[in-house]
GROMACS .gro file of C-alpha atoms in nm:
model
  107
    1UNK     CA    1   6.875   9.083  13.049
    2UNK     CA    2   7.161   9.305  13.168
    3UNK     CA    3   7.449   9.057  12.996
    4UNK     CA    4   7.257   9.074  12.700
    5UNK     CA    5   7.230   9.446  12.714
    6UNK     CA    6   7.617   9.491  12.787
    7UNK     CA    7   7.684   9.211  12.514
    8UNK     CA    8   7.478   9.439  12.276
    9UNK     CA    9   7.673   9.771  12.358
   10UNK     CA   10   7.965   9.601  12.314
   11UNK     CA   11   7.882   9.479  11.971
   12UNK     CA   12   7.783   9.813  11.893
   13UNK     CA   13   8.112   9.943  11.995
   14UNK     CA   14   8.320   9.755  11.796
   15UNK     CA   15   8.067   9.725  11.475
   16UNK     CA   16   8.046  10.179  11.503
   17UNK     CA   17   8.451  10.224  11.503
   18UNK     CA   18   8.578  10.035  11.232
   19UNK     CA   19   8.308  10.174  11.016
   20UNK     CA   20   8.475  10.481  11.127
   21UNK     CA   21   8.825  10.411  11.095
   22UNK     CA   22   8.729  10.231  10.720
   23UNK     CA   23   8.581  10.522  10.573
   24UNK     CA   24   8.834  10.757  10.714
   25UNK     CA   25   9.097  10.572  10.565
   26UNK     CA   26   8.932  10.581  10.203
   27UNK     CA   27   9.068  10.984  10.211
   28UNK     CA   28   9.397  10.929  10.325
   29UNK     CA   29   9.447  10.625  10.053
   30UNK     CA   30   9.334  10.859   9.780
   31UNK     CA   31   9.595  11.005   9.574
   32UNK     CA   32   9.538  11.348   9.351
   33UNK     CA   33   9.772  11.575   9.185
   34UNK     CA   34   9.689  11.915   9.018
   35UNK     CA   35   9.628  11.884   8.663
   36UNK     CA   36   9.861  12.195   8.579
   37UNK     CA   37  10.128  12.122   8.807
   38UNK     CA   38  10.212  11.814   8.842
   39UNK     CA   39  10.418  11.800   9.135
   40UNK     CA   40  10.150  11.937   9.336
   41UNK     CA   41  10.005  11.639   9.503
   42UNK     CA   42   9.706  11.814   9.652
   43UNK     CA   43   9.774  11.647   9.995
   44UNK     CA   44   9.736  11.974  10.236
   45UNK     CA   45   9.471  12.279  10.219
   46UNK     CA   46   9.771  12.481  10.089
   47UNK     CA   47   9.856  12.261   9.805
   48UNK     CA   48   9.505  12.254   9.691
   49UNK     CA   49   9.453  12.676   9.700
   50UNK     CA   50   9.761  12.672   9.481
   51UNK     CA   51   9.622  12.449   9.254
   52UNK     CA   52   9.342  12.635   9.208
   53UNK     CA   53   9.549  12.938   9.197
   54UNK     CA   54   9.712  12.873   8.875
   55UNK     CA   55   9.370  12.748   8.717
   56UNK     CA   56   9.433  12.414   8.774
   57UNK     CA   57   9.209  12.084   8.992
   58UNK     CA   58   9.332  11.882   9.191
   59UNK     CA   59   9.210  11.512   8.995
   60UNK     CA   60   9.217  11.202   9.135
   61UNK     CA   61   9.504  10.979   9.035
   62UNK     CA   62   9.422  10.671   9.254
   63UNK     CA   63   9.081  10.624   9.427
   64UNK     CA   64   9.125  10.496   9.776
   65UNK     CA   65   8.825  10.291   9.783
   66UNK     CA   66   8.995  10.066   9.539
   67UNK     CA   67   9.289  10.051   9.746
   68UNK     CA   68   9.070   9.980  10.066
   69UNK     CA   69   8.845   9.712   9.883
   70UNK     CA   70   9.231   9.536   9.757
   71UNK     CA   71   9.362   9.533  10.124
   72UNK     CA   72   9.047   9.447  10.322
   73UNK     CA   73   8.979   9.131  10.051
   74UNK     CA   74   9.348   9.028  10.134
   75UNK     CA   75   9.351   9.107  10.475
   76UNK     CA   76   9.019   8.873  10.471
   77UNK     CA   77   9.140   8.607  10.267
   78UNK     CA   78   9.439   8.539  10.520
   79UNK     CA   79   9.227   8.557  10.820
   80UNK     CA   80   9.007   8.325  10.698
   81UNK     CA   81   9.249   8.097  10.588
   82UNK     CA   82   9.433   8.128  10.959
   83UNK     CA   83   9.103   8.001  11.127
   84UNK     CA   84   8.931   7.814  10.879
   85UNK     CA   85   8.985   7.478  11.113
   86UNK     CA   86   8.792   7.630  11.406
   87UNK     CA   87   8.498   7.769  11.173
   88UNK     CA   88   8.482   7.417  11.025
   89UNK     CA   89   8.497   7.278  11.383
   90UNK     CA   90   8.271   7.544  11.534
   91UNK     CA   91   8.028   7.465  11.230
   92UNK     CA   92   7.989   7.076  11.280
   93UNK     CA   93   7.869   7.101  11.602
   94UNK     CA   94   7.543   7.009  11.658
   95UNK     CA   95   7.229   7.204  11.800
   96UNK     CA   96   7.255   7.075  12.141
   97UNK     CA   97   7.586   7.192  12.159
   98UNK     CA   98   7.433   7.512  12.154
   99UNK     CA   99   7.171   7.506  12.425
  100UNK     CA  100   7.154   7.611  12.774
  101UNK     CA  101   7.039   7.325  13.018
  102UNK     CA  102   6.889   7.528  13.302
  103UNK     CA  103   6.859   7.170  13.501
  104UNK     CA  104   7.220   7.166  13.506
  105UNK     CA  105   7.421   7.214  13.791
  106UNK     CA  106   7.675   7.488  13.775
  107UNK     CA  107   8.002   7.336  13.857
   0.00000   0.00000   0.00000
């Protein structure tokens, strides 16, 4: 019970960060610029307030979710292509492959 436990905080650990890091990074991919100024990219607090000073808003010129959806699909796409002979292998193994034989002797 206590593997399974530390196996489960574990996964839970790695599953919570990149959550995290993935929809932290959605901000920092997206790209804005001030609709009255246009070489105001609206990257800092201070670029925004002037912005807004001169009557203008900061719009969004690229929307990093798109950005992070393009990369993660490629990113994906070459991982899967890297081990798709061990997920094939992995996958035509049989159920008894699988068990635990408590009979067994531990060598």
């Amino acid at each position: 019970c206590t593997y399974m436990t530390l196996l489960n905080t574990f996964y839970n650990l790695g599953e919570t960060w990149t959550f995290s890091v993935a929809i932290g990074m959605i901000d920092f991919l997206t790209f804005k610029q001030c609709s009255l100024d246009h070489q105001n990219s609206c990257s800092t607090t201070n670029l925004k307030n002037m912005c807004k000073t001169i009557g203008g808003d900061c719009v969004v010129i690229v929307n990093g979710y798109y950005v992070e959806m393009a990369v993660c699909t490629i990113v994906g796409i070459i991982w899967f292509s890297i081990f798709r002979k061990i997920l094939k292998k992995v996958q035509s193994k049989g159920p008894s492959n699988w068990l635990v034989d408590i009979k067994r002797p531990i060598k």
